[in-house]
Amino acid sequence: MFSEEKLNKVKEIIARYPQGRQKSALIPVLHLAQGEFGGWLSTETMDYVASLLQIKPIEVYEVATFYSMFNLQPVGKHVFEVCQTGPCMLRGSDNIIDYIKKKLDIGVGETTKDGLFTLKAVECLGACGYAPMMQLGKHYKEHLTPEKVDAIIEECRANAN
Amino acid sequence: MGRKLLFDKAHIENIRYYDVYRANGGYGSAEKALKSMTPDQVLDEVKKSGLRGRGGAGFPTGMKWSFIAKPEGVPRYLVCNADESEPGTFKDRYLMEFIPHLLIEGLLISSYTLGANTCYIYIRGEYAWIPDILEEAIADAKKNGWLGKNIMGSGFDLEIYVQRGAGAYICGEETALIESLEGKRGNPRIKPPFPAVKGLYDCPTVVNNVETLATVVPILRIGGEEYAKYGTGKSTGTKLISACGNINKPGVYEIEMNISVEEFIYSDEYCGGIANGKRLKACIPGGSSVPILPANLLLKTAKGEPRMMTYESLADGGFATGTMLGSGGFIVLDEDQCIVKNTLTFARFYHHESCGQCSPCREGTGWMERVLKNIENGKGKMSDIDLLWDIQRKIEGNTICPLGDAAAWPVAAAIRHFRDEFEWHVLHPEEAQKRNFGLAHYADPLEIAAPAAV
Ligand SMILES: Cc1cc2nc3c(=O)[nH]c(=O)nc-3n(C[C@H](O)[C@H](O)[C@H](O)COP(=O)(O)O)c2cc1C
Ligand code: SF4
């Protein structure tokens, strides 16, 4: 269940659309829910969002399964989403992905045993001039090198304690 | 230095904040429009400017705006396309991050022209920090009377809202974007009806790119006629180019559309040449969807004329020997890059991003990815190259939206211009695992332009 504050945010989002078009709020509210409830969307979470927007649960499932930013399975606390499309590949993203795999001892799509890190290889994030890069939560980490990756991992570990 | 119209004030410290933007002449164009011009007069200036959509298709903006239906009592919408997901393209991000008020001012003038009282900015979900910047700019504009009711006493009302997507390239296609904005999966609609008649909530809607809408500001500042004096022929004005790949200075550049491709790549004002002293192998000048060209055809047209950074010159020679300006996502490959691998990453991208509505796109993109993966991994057959050609031909033109074409063209162009490199991969699978084909020899471009009828 959302807090009072988040419920007000939901109301504010719904008010952006004409009367009866509250379904337009679905994607923003799913982002809000994913951020609030552990970084992924469980069936319970999706049903809750459906009830908030007065739409059918299936309408939420349809959308949640379409967009790649919505996680339908639990993920690690820190998700490394490394871009692997052409422009990043040209600047060595393969090496960065390999380096992270070795360093964290996981494969692409896997989560470390301590639940801290998930590694994903994703498609173009619109940072091609600052390649190689990855998304980490709300922000981009650009011009990646093995040293930079080390520092990011250290920082994440420090935040976990 | 080339003349600038969008980035002319980009170097000013704190230009991203309202006070600094305003103190440097910001909102002057909006003031002019709202206080002294009718919507039709603004439309006239935009038509005279020759501005063409900066999202990729290059459709004349003034003409697009004149198509909007105006049934009595039905709201109209302006939607700003900030989905920016075409690989190689990262220009809109720069504009929104660093000069957000330029976009807000452009949205205000454009909404006034169209008679839209609500405007949505649909931004790709991964640009997660930018909505905060835009929302702050919107709040400041509102505080200063540029949004809300009866703006500057003109009687015109406008609200602007930011909507985040959630990771789907297809939502950059305008009808998929509208579906997404309505809270649905991003499945493109069959056209007609066009959004100008039946768009968001079945109301008349105009969808324009971020850069297009920001460009309305300098057009009003200097006048449409003056704007049209920038650039070359039908490529009027300036264009933002996001340059990436193996160059010395990747980044976002505003160019006047009168410079050559050679100058853009090699001059210090722009890309600063190929990185690490390497040689240029190939380039995809307009985002991943446009045809890749080998260096010789990139710098000079098949007629031997210097190739210019304009819509017309880049397209010179059609798909046989030309390409497109597209979104301005300029991807440069040096001599060490593998065309097969590069093509594979794009095929994988389009496969991942296909919405799945049309079988040629849904199945064809996956098939192309698998065949390319085999060739790349040394398991390809000679017949696979013709198979690839065949698959892309069967996608092109047979789908609801242009993503199918966008997936087909890069594969077609790679085979058209670099068939020898594909063949080398098939014939020397072990060597191809160890080293790249290099620059090799470009066959006569016209001779290999189109493989014999398949
Ligand atoms: C698959 C696909 C993806 C697209 N992605 C974008 C995009 O990210 N940004 C954009 O402005 N236009 C994109 N477009 C073009 C839009 O459909 C539309 O033509 C454009 O927003 C119109 O604006 P303009 O006339 O100002 O260029 C895309 C088109 C297709 C077919
Ligand atoms: S061409 Fe592809 S992306 Fe476009 S509607 Fe068809 S399946 Fe969807």
XYZ file of C-alpha atoms and ligand atoms in Angstrom:
654
model
C 0.000 0.000 0.000
C 1.235 3.473 -0.833
C 1.850 6.019 1.893
C -0.389 9.068 2.182
C 2.281 11.083 0.368
C 2.489 8.648 -2.513
C -1.303 8.471 -2.762
C -1.346 12.233 -3.164
C 1.267 11.893 -5.882
C -1.005 9.392 -7.655
C -3.873 11.881 -7.443
C -1.647 14.613 -8.835
C -0.638 12.388 -11.755
C -4.265 11.454 -12.544
C -5.165 15.158 -12.602
C -2.877 15.653 -15.624
C -5.343 13.858 -17.877
C -8.933 14.609 -18.899
C -11.800 13.177 -16.820
C -12.189 9.455 -17.312
C -8.707 9.053 -18.810
C -7.010 8.005 -15.574
C -5.614 4.949 -17.363
C -3.035 7.354 -18.815
C -1.511 7.422 -15.334
C -0.689 3.717 -15.523
C 2.970 3.906 -16.584
C 3.895 6.719 -14.171
C 2.130 4.899 -11.318
C 3.863 1.616 -12.165
C 7.209 3.440 -11.973
C 6.162 4.759 -8.575
C 5.091 1.299 -7.417
C 8.257 -0.392 -8.624
C 10.320 2.181 -6.741
C 8.258 1.706 -3.588
C 7.853 -2.074 -3.505
C 11.305 -3.593 -3.823
C 12.295 -2.756 -7.380
C 9.888 -5.127 -9.098
C 6.198 -5.615 -9.820
C 4.557 -8.605 -8.182
C 1.049 -9.676 -9.155
C -0.199 -8.191 -5.880
C 1.432 -4.862 -6.706
C -0.080 -4.832 -10.181
C -3.535 -5.691 -8.810
C -3.179 -2.865 -6.315
C -2.301 -0.402 -9.097
C -5.333 -1.628 -11.053
C -7.584 -0.908 -8.089
C -6.101 2.571 -7.648
C -6.774 3.477 -11.281
C -10.095 1.620 -11.433
C -9.036 -0.517 -14.365
C -8.940 -4.285 -14.822
C -5.848 -6.158 -13.601
C -5.294 -7.531 -17.113
C -4.872 -3.976 -18.393
C -1.974 -3.576 -15.976
C -0.389 -6.946 -16.821
C -0.545 -6.123 -20.525
C 1.432 -2.955 -19.997
C 3.854 -4.245 -17.369
C 4.915 -7.088 -19.675
C 5.448 -4.783 -22.671
C 7.948 -2.289 -21.283
C 11.484 -3.397 -20.542
C 11.961 -1.167 -17.503
C 9.368 -3.059 -15.495
C 10.826 -6.025 -13.639
C 8.470 -8.946 -13.215
C 10.968 -10.852 -11.074
C 12.911 -9.692 -8.030
C 16.251 -8.069 -8.880
C 19.381 -7.226 -6.924
C 19.671 -4.047 -4.923
C 21.864 -2.510 -7.601
C 21.083 -3.299 -11.213
C 23.898 -2.757 -13.711
C 22.280 -2.249 -17.101
C 25.130 -2.138 -19.552
C 24.383 -0.962 -23.077
C 25.509 -3.384 -25.793
C 24.152 -1.766 -28.978
C 26.366 -0.683 -31.929
C 27.751 2.661 -30.729
C 28.680 1.231 -27.303
C 30.013 -1.970 -28.873
C 32.308 0.135 -31.087
C 33.801 1.638 -27.926
C 34.330 -1.644 -26.094
C 31.144 -2.464 -24.182
C 31.841 -6.202 -24.620
C 34.967 -5.846 -22.512
C 33.062 -3.995 -19.816
C 30.382 -6.700 -19.684
C 33.058 -9.418 -19.485
C 34.857 -7.536 -16.772
C 31.717 -7.197 -14.634
C 30.882 -10.875 -15.157
C 34.290 -11.931 -13.840
C 34.392 -9.406 -11.073
C 30.950 -10.319 -9.704
C 31.096 -13.953 -10.778
C 27.688 -13.848 -12.427
C 26.358 -14.121 -15.964
C 24.202 -11.650 -17.824
C 20.711 -11.721 -16.349
C 21.915 -13.121 -13.021
C 22.032 -11.763 -9.484
C 24.864 -12.207 -6.987
C 24.196 -14.596 -4.097
C 24.124 -11.760 -1.588
C 21.349 -10.144 -3.620
C 23.360 -6.960 -4.080
C 23.997 -6.910 -7.823
C 22.139 -7.851 -10.985
C 23.841 -7.621 -14.380
C 21.804 -6.910 -17.488
C 22.900 -6.270 -21.070
C 20.464 -3.775 -22.524
C 19.846 -1.929 -25.772
C 20.724 1.681 -26.616
C 20.150 4.144 -23.786
C 20.857 7.358 -25.708
C 24.332 8.011 -24.361
C 26.250 6.878 -27.453
C 28.730 9.755 -27.308
C 29.752 8.842 -23.783
C 30.231 5.124 -24.395
C 30.693 2.585 -22.955
C 28.038 3.202 -20.345
C 25.433 1.726 -18.078
C 22.329 2.723 -16.241
C 22.453 2.413 -12.472
C 19.142 3.285 -10.874
C 18.080 6.757 -11.856
C 21.439 7.770 -13.316
C 23.866 6.978 -16.102
C 27.497 5.970 -15.529
C 29.413 6.944 -18.636
C 32.907 6.561 -20.167
C 33.274 3.248 -18.301
C 36.662 1.635 -17.736
C 37.514 -1.360 -15.524
C 38.783 1.089 -12.887
C 35.525 3.016 -12.975
C 33.562 -0.203 -12.665
C 35.642 -1.142 -9.601
C 34.884 2.205 -8.017
C 31.154 1.879 -8.734
C 31.051 -1.589 -7.197
C 32.914 -0.342 -4.128
C 30.515 2.539 -3.758
C 27.490 0.246 -4.009
C 28.955 -2.099 -1.419
C 29.670 0.793 0.920
C 26.081 1.996 0.578
C 24.803 -1.476 1.387
C 26.351 -1.543 4.835
C 32.798 28.922 -36.529
C 29.467 27.833 -37.995
C 26.447 29.937 -37.135
C 24.319 28.711 -34.253
C 20.621 29.204 -33.613
C 19.855 26.678 -30.864
C 23.156 26.533 -29.032
C 24.044 30.206 -29.496
C 23.625 30.725 -25.754
C 24.477 27.212 -24.600
C 27.838 28.337 -23.241
C 26.290 30.828 -20.823
C 26.642 29.607 -17.285
C 23.369 28.550 -15.660
C 21.400 29.056 -18.878
C 19.315 26.130 -17.690
C 17.667 28.345 -15.073
C 14.792 30.675 -15.808
C 16.371 33.951 -14.674
C 19.506 33.493 -16.739
C 17.549 32.285 -19.774
C 15.183 35.250 -19.528
C 17.988 37.764 -18.958
C 19.566 36.556 -22.204
C 16.543 37.216 -24.332
C 14.651 34.032 -23.473
C 10.868 34.044 -23.935
C 11.291 36.952 -26.344
C 9.910 34.880 -29.206
C 6.951 33.751 -27.110
C 6.254 37.333 -26.120
C 6.321 38.404 -29.756
C 3.963 35.599 -30.789
C 1.441 35.973 -28.008
C 1.350 39.770 -27.950
C 1.613 40.738 -31.571
C 0.813 37.784 -33.806
C -2.191 35.618 -34.610
C -1.711 31.834 -34.696
C -1.969 31.954 -38.490
C 0.812 34.516 -38.674
C 3.072 32.263 -36.594
C 2.186 29.314 -38.822
C 3.144 31.425 -41.804
C 6.600 32.113 -40.379
C 7.153 28.412 -39.702
C 6.094 27.588 -43.260
C 8.422 30.232 -44.687
C 11.321 28.893 -42.616
C 11.220 25.573 -44.468
C 11.691 23.764 -41.138
C 11.538 19.994 -41.529
C 10.837 17.543 -38.714
C 14.013 16.714 -36.806
C 12.764 13.365 -35.473
C 13.925 11.460 -38.518
C 11.417 11.676 -41.339
C 12.081 15.313 -42.280
C 8.453 16.172 -43.002
C 7.814 19.957 -43.359
C 6.582 21.165 -39.982
C 4.443 24.039 -41.229
C 2.574 21.720 -43.562
C 2.053 19.168 -40.790
C 0.592 21.853 -38.549
C -1.779 23.064 -41.259
C -3.313 19.552 -41.422
C -4.627 19.629 -37.869
C -8.407 19.264 -37.789
C -10.325 21.934 -35.921
C -13.767 20.566 -35.085
C -15.763 22.873 -32.816
C -15.570 22.122 -29.095
C -12.985 19.325 -29.391
C -9.667 19.833 -27.600
C -6.428 19.643 -29.594
C -3.151 18.308 -28.260
C 0.496 18.942 -28.865
C 2.742 16.027 -27.951
C 6.481 16.512 -27.753
C 8.344 13.389 -28.776
C 11.273 13.024 -26.381
C 11.463 9.259 -26.676
C 14.884 9.502 -28.348
C 15.700 5.813 -28.686
C 17.213 5.493 -32.158
C 20.741 4.136 -31.604
C 23.285 6.897 -32.190
C 20.869 9.667 -31.247
C 21.337 11.659 -28.036
C 20.736 15.263 -29.095
C 17.317 15.872 -27.504
C 18.738 14.796 -24.186
C 21.335 17.569 -24.401
C 18.723 20.200 -25.191
C 16.460 19.134 -22.346
C 19.241 18.794 -19.812
C 21.045 22.020 -20.532
C 18.564 24.458 -22.123
C 15.159 23.226 -20.935
C 13.514 26.633 -21.274
C 14.245 26.698 -24.991
C 12.002 23.661 -25.305
C 9.323 25.070 -22.977
C 9.276 28.325 -24.973
C 9.004 26.336 -28.210
C 6.125 24.308 -26.788
C 4.334 27.481 -25.767
C 4.605 29.074 -29.217
C 3.694 25.827 -30.989
C 0.680 25.153 -28.739
C -0.529 28.704 -29.314
C -0.247 28.210 -33.059
C -2.136 24.921 -32.981
C -4.723 26.044 -30.444
C -3.718 23.287 -28.028
C -4.300 23.981 -24.348
C -2.593 20.842 -23.118
C 0.825 19.619 -24.118
C 2.516 16.393 -23.059
C 6.241 15.780 -23.234
C 6.697 12.027 -23.649
C 10.244 11.218 -22.548
C 11.947 7.844 -22.627
C 11.840 6.206 -19.201
C 15.594 5.702 -18.952
C 16.227 9.456 -18.980
C 15.002 9.255 -15.406
C 16.686 12.416 -14.098
C 15.496 14.718 -16.873
C 11.792 14.958 -15.907
C 12.914 16.704 -12.705
C 14.799 19.291 -14.771
C 11.835 19.804 -17.093
C 9.333 19.987 -14.252
C 11.417 22.600 -12.499
C 11.569 24.618 -15.726
C 7.809 24.259 -16.182
C 7.166 25.415 -12.618
C 9.431 28.436 -13.058
C 7.844 29.340 -16.378
C 4.449 29.107 -14.733
C 5.505 31.249 -11.781
C 6.567 33.907 -14.252
C 3.327 33.890 -16.169
C 4.374 31.848 -19.243
C 2.050 28.950 -18.480
C -1.373 28.614 -16.884
C -4.386 30.777 -17.616
C -4.523 33.836 -19.852
C -0.804 33.858 -20.578
C 0.562 37.414 -20.830
C -2.975 38.713 -21.190
C -3.403 36.929 -24.517
C -6.421 34.919 -23.423
C -4.484 31.749 -24.250
C -4.227 28.962 -21.632
C -1.632 26.195 -21.552
C -0.513 23.406 -19.246
C 2.531 21.243 -19.986
C 2.997 17.813 -18.397
C 5.919 15.419 -18.519
C 5.160 11.732 -19.059
C 7.822 9.051 -18.683
C 7.900 6.003 -20.914
C 9.258 2.726 -19.614
C 11.726 1.306 -22.097
C 10.352 0.750 -25.605
C 11.951 2.148 -28.759
C 8.689 1.662 -30.619
C 7.045 4.349 -28.471
C 9.008 6.893 -30.516
C 6.715 6.077 -33.429
C 3.994 8.669 -33.096
C 0.923 6.436 -32.921
C 2.632 3.987 -30.545
C 3.567 6.999 -28.444
C -0.075 8.050 -28.315
C -1.144 4.542 -27.290
C 1.491 4.579 -24.563
C 0.314 7.976 -23.370
C -3.157 6.489 -23.056
C -1.732 3.858 -20.723
C -1.514 0.972 -23.170
C 1.104 -1.206 -24.842
C 3.038 0.669 -27.504
C 1.427 -0.939 -30.542
C 1.413 1.435 -33.529
C -1.993 2.205 -35.002
C -2.940 1.654 -38.598
C -2.991 4.961 -40.506
C -5.226 6.624 -41.622
C -6.715 8.107 -39.560
C -3.674 10.266 -38.924
C -3.107 11.834 -35.511
C -3.872 15.275 -36.967
C -7.475 14.077 -37.222
C -7.696 11.350 -34.583
C -4.798 11.215 -32.152
C -4.604 11.340 -28.376
C -8.017 10.459 -26.843
C -9.303 10.463 -30.437
C -8.714 14.236 -30.627
C -6.666 16.117 -33.229
C -3.017 15.830 -32.199
C 0.341 16.977 -33.484
C 3.428 14.980 -32.511
C 6.761 16.708 -33.029
C 10.330 16.046 -32.032
C 12.034 18.026 -29.232
C 14.494 19.702 -31.589
C 11.758 20.632 -34.078
C 9.754 22.375 -31.375
C 12.765 24.158 -29.897
C 13.686 25.436 -33.359
C 10.437 27.401 -33.540
C 12.001 29.832 -31.047
C 14.858 31.076 -33.284
C 12.511 31.032 -36.277
C 10.284 33.589 -34.594
C 13.267 35.533 -33.336
C 14.828 36.098 -36.741
C 11.776 35.458 -38.942
C 11.009 32.540 -41.226
C 12.542 34.130 -44.280
C 15.830 34.828 -42.530
C 15.901 31.294 -41.120
C 15.512 29.895 -44.615
C 18.713 31.691 -45.623
C 20.653 29.374 -43.333
C 21.589 26.017 -44.808
C 21.295 24.824 -48.393
C 18.240 24.580 -50.640
C 15.486 22.596 -48.966
C 17.735 21.800 -46.012
C 17.165 25.096 -44.292
C 18.616 26.150 -40.979
C 20.759 24.248 -38.547
C 20.617 20.668 -37.336
C 21.783 19.016 -34.164
C 24.081 16.099 -34.882
C 24.971 13.635 -32.148
C 28.307 12.158 -33.145
C 29.619 8.908 -31.693
C 31.719 5.858 -32.424
C 35.439 5.961 -33.218
C 36.024 9.700 -33.381
C 38.171 11.997 -31.278
C 35.400 14.229 -30.015
C 32.053 12.502 -29.602
C 29.261 14.866 -28.622
C 26.327 16.962 -29.759
C 27.055 19.589 -32.414
C 24.859 22.190 -34.021
C 25.792 22.492 -37.669
C 24.535 24.787 -40.330
C 23.394 22.542 -43.166
C 26.026 23.784 -45.576
C 29.168 21.921 -44.498
C 30.620 18.785 -46.022
C 30.663 15.404 -44.313
C 34.438 15.516 -44.559
C 34.604 18.790 -42.659
C 32.239 17.452 -40.028
C 34.360 14.358 -39.395
C 37.828 15.833 -39.672
C 37.671 19.432 -38.501
C 38.503 20.281 -34.912
C 35.336 22.277 -34.604
C 33.345 19.027 -34.790
C 34.429 15.382 -34.528
C 38.151 16.111 -34.656
C 39.003 13.152 -36.889
C 39.133 9.404 -36.326
C 40.345 8.300 -32.899
C 43.797 6.777 -32.326
C 45.073 7.831 -35.742
C 43.010 5.144 -37.472
C 41.381 5.384 -40.859
C 37.690 5.809 -41.537
C 35.951 2.620 -42.620
C 32.250 3.377 -42.652
C 29.555 5.596 -41.210
C 25.875 5.492 -40.372
C 25.069 9.201 -40.504
C 21.427 9.405 -39.402
C 20.757 6.901 -36.626
C 20.893 3.110 -36.806
C 17.962 2.838 -39.236
C 19.636 4.560 -42.147
C 21.922 2.765 -44.609
C 25.588 2.385 -43.673
C 28.046 3.776 -46.230
C 31.685 2.857 -46.811
C 34.139 5.753 -46.491
C 34.485 6.383 -50.216
C 30.737 6.774 -50.752
C 30.325 8.711 -47.555
C 32.727 11.480 -48.440
C 31.825 11.678 -52.113
C 28.639 10.846 -53.961
C 28.723 8.287 -56.766
C 28.948 11.277 -59.120
C 32.159 12.279 -57.387
C 30.777 15.406 -55.754
C 31.605 16.168 -52.144
C 28.873 14.840 -49.885
C 27.265 17.542 -47.747
C 25.493 17.397 -44.407
C 22.049 18.053 -45.906
C 18.931 15.933 -46.378
C 19.396 15.966 -50.159
C 23.108 15.323 -50.433
C 23.148 12.449 -47.953
C 20.268 10.864 -49.865
C 21.963 11.408 -53.238
C 22.119 8.127 -55.121
C 19.116 6.646 -53.333
C 19.735 3.455 -51.395
C 22.122 2.182 -54.058
C 24.877 4.653 -53.171
C 23.319 7.090 -50.683
C 21.854 7.143 -47.206
C 19.776 9.576 -45.101
C 20.196 12.402 -42.592
C 17.513 10.781 -40.413
C 17.661 11.831 -36.778
C 21.256 13.054 -37.000
C 22.699 10.145 -35.010
C 26.133 10.037 -36.630
C 27.928 6.720 -35.967
C 31.517 6.416 -37.175
C 33.406 3.121 -37.616
C 37.179 2.940 -37.896
C 39.225 0.379 -39.831
C 39.304 -2.092 -36.919
C 35.544 -2.511 -36.753
C 33.646 -5.534 -37.973
C 30.651 -4.820 -40.183
C 29.058 -8.190 -39.452
C 29.198 -7.644 -35.722
C 27.972 -4.080 -36.013
C 25.038 -5.193 -38.140
C 24.307 -7.982 -35.684
C 23.941 -5.542 -32.769
C 21.405 -3.529 -34.735
C 19.500 -6.629 -35.858
C 19.324 -7.715 -32.216
C 18.137 -4.231 -31.281
C 15.246 -4.265 -33.768
C 14.303 -7.805 -32.813
C 14.173 -6.749 -29.169
C 12.145 -3.641 -29.989
C 9.609 -5.073 -32.458
C 6.150 -4.746 -30.933
C 5.169 -8.037 -32.518
C 1.976 -6.993 -34.296
C 3.108 -7.822 -37.854
C 4.554 -11.233 -38.651
C 7.176 -10.022 -41.163
C 8.669 -7.734 -38.522
C 8.224 -10.008 -35.499
C 9.588 -13.129 -37.203
C 11.929 -11.488 -39.698
C 13.882 -9.462 -37.160
C 14.518 -12.552 -35.030
C 15.504 -14.571 -38.052
C 17.970 -11.916 -39.236
C 19.501 -11.801 -35.774
C 19.988 -15.583 -35.699
C 21.504 -15.760 -39.182
C 23.860 -12.864 -38.450
C 24.875 -14.467 -35.173
C 25.789 -17.635 -37.025
C 27.913 -15.756 -39.547
C 29.589 -13.759 -36.781
C 30.318 -16.921 -34.787
C 31.870 -18.737 -37.726
C 28.880 -20.994 -38.370
C 27.560 -19.213 -41.443
C 27.006 -20.599 -44.922
C 27.376 -18.743 -48.203
C 23.641 -19.136 -48.783
C 22.988 -17.308 -45.498
C 24.019 -14.032 -47.101
C 21.363 -14.388 -49.780
C 18.928 -15.582 -47.151
C 19.523 -12.382 -45.171
C 18.937 -10.323 -48.268
C 15.738 -12.232 -48.917
C 14.410 -11.801 -45.373
C 14.990 -8.062 -45.297
C 13.247 -7.694 -48.664
C 10.212 -9.510 -47.281
C 9.976 -7.206 -44.262
C 10.372 -3.908 -46.077
C 7.066 -2.314 -46.959
C 4.984 -5.137 -45.500
C 4.350 -3.851 -42.017
C 2.070 -1.490 -40.103
C 4.773 0.926 -39.046
C 8.211 1.873 -40.375
C 10.115 -0.127 -37.727
C 10.067 -3.008 -40.168
C 11.832 -0.889 -42.796
C 14.178 0.473 -40.162
C 15.218 -3.082 -39.332
C 15.589 -4.107 -42.966
C 17.634 -1.179 -44.258
C 20.769 -1.581 -42.124
C 21.043 -5.243 -43.095
C 20.448 -4.487 -46.759
C 23.039 -1.722 -46.843
C 25.640 -3.796 -45.008
C 25.319 -6.594 -47.560
C 25.134 -4.174 -50.465
C 28.383 -2.421 -49.590
C 30.307 -5.014 -47.585
C 29.363 -8.322 -49.160
C 33.031 -9.272 -49.423
C 33.383 -8.964 -45.660
C 30.389 -11.255 -45.065
C 31.848 -13.776 -47.501
C 35.212 -13.620 -45.761
C 33.496 -14.466 -42.468
C 31.889 -17.502 -44.036
C 35.030 -18.685 -45.864
C 37.480 -18.049 -43.027
C 35.499 -18.713 -39.868
C 38.556 -19.307 -37.702
C 40.445 -16.279 -38.852
C 37.323 -14.188 -38.428
C 37.271 -15.104 -34.735
C 40.787 -13.762 -34.316
C 40.947 -10.614 -36.367
C 38.851 -8.163 -38.279
C 38.528 -7.865 -42.006
C 39.945 -4.354 -41.951
C 39.465 -1.797 -44.643
C 40.121 -4.263 -47.446
C 39.096 -3.228 -50.899
C 35.889 -1.502 -51.688
C 34.563 -2.917 -54.894
C 33.240 -0.450 -57.385
C 30.275 0.972 -55.499
C 27.952 1.061 -58.463
C 28.676 -2.492 -59.471
C 27.722 -3.960 -56.128
C 24.909 -1.510 -55.578
C 22.190 -4.101 -55.820
C 22.819 -7.830 -55.829
C 21.209 -9.540 -58.813
C 17.457 -9.853 -58.463
C 16.590 -12.232 -55.666
C 10.273 3.014 -34.914
C 10.241 4.504 -34.869
C 10.864 5.188 -33.842
C 10.836 6.574 -33.784
N 11.468 7.197 -32.747
C 11.408 8.546 -32.670
C 12.021 9.220 -31.577
O 12.600 8.607 -30.685
N 11.948 10.570 -31.536
C 11.291 11.294 -32.508
O 11.225 12.507 -32.418
N 10.703 10.672 -33.553
C 10.743 9.332 -33.652
N 10.112 8.712 -34.700
C 9.377 9.545 -35.682
C 7.965 9.841 -35.191
O 7.090 8.807 -35.588
C 7.428 11.133 -35.761
O 7.562 11.092 -37.139
C 8.148 12.350 -35.250
O 8.069 12.434 -33.855
C 7.537 13.572 -35.861
O 8.208 14.724 -35.415
P 8.975 15.681 -36.387
O 8.098 15.913 -37.585
O 9.162 16.902 -35.571
O 10.240 15.001 -36.743
C 10.156 7.317 -34.785
C 9.544 6.623 -35.825
C 9.582 5.245 -35.884
C 8.921 4.561 -37.005
S 6.450 -3.071 -38.084
Fe 7.143 -4.128 -36.238
S 7.119 -2.558 -34.649
Fe 5.882 -1.749 -36.360
S 3.786 -2.355 -35.879
Fe 4.641 -4.010 -37.106
S 5.494 -5.484 -35.610
Fe 5.130 -3.546 -34.547
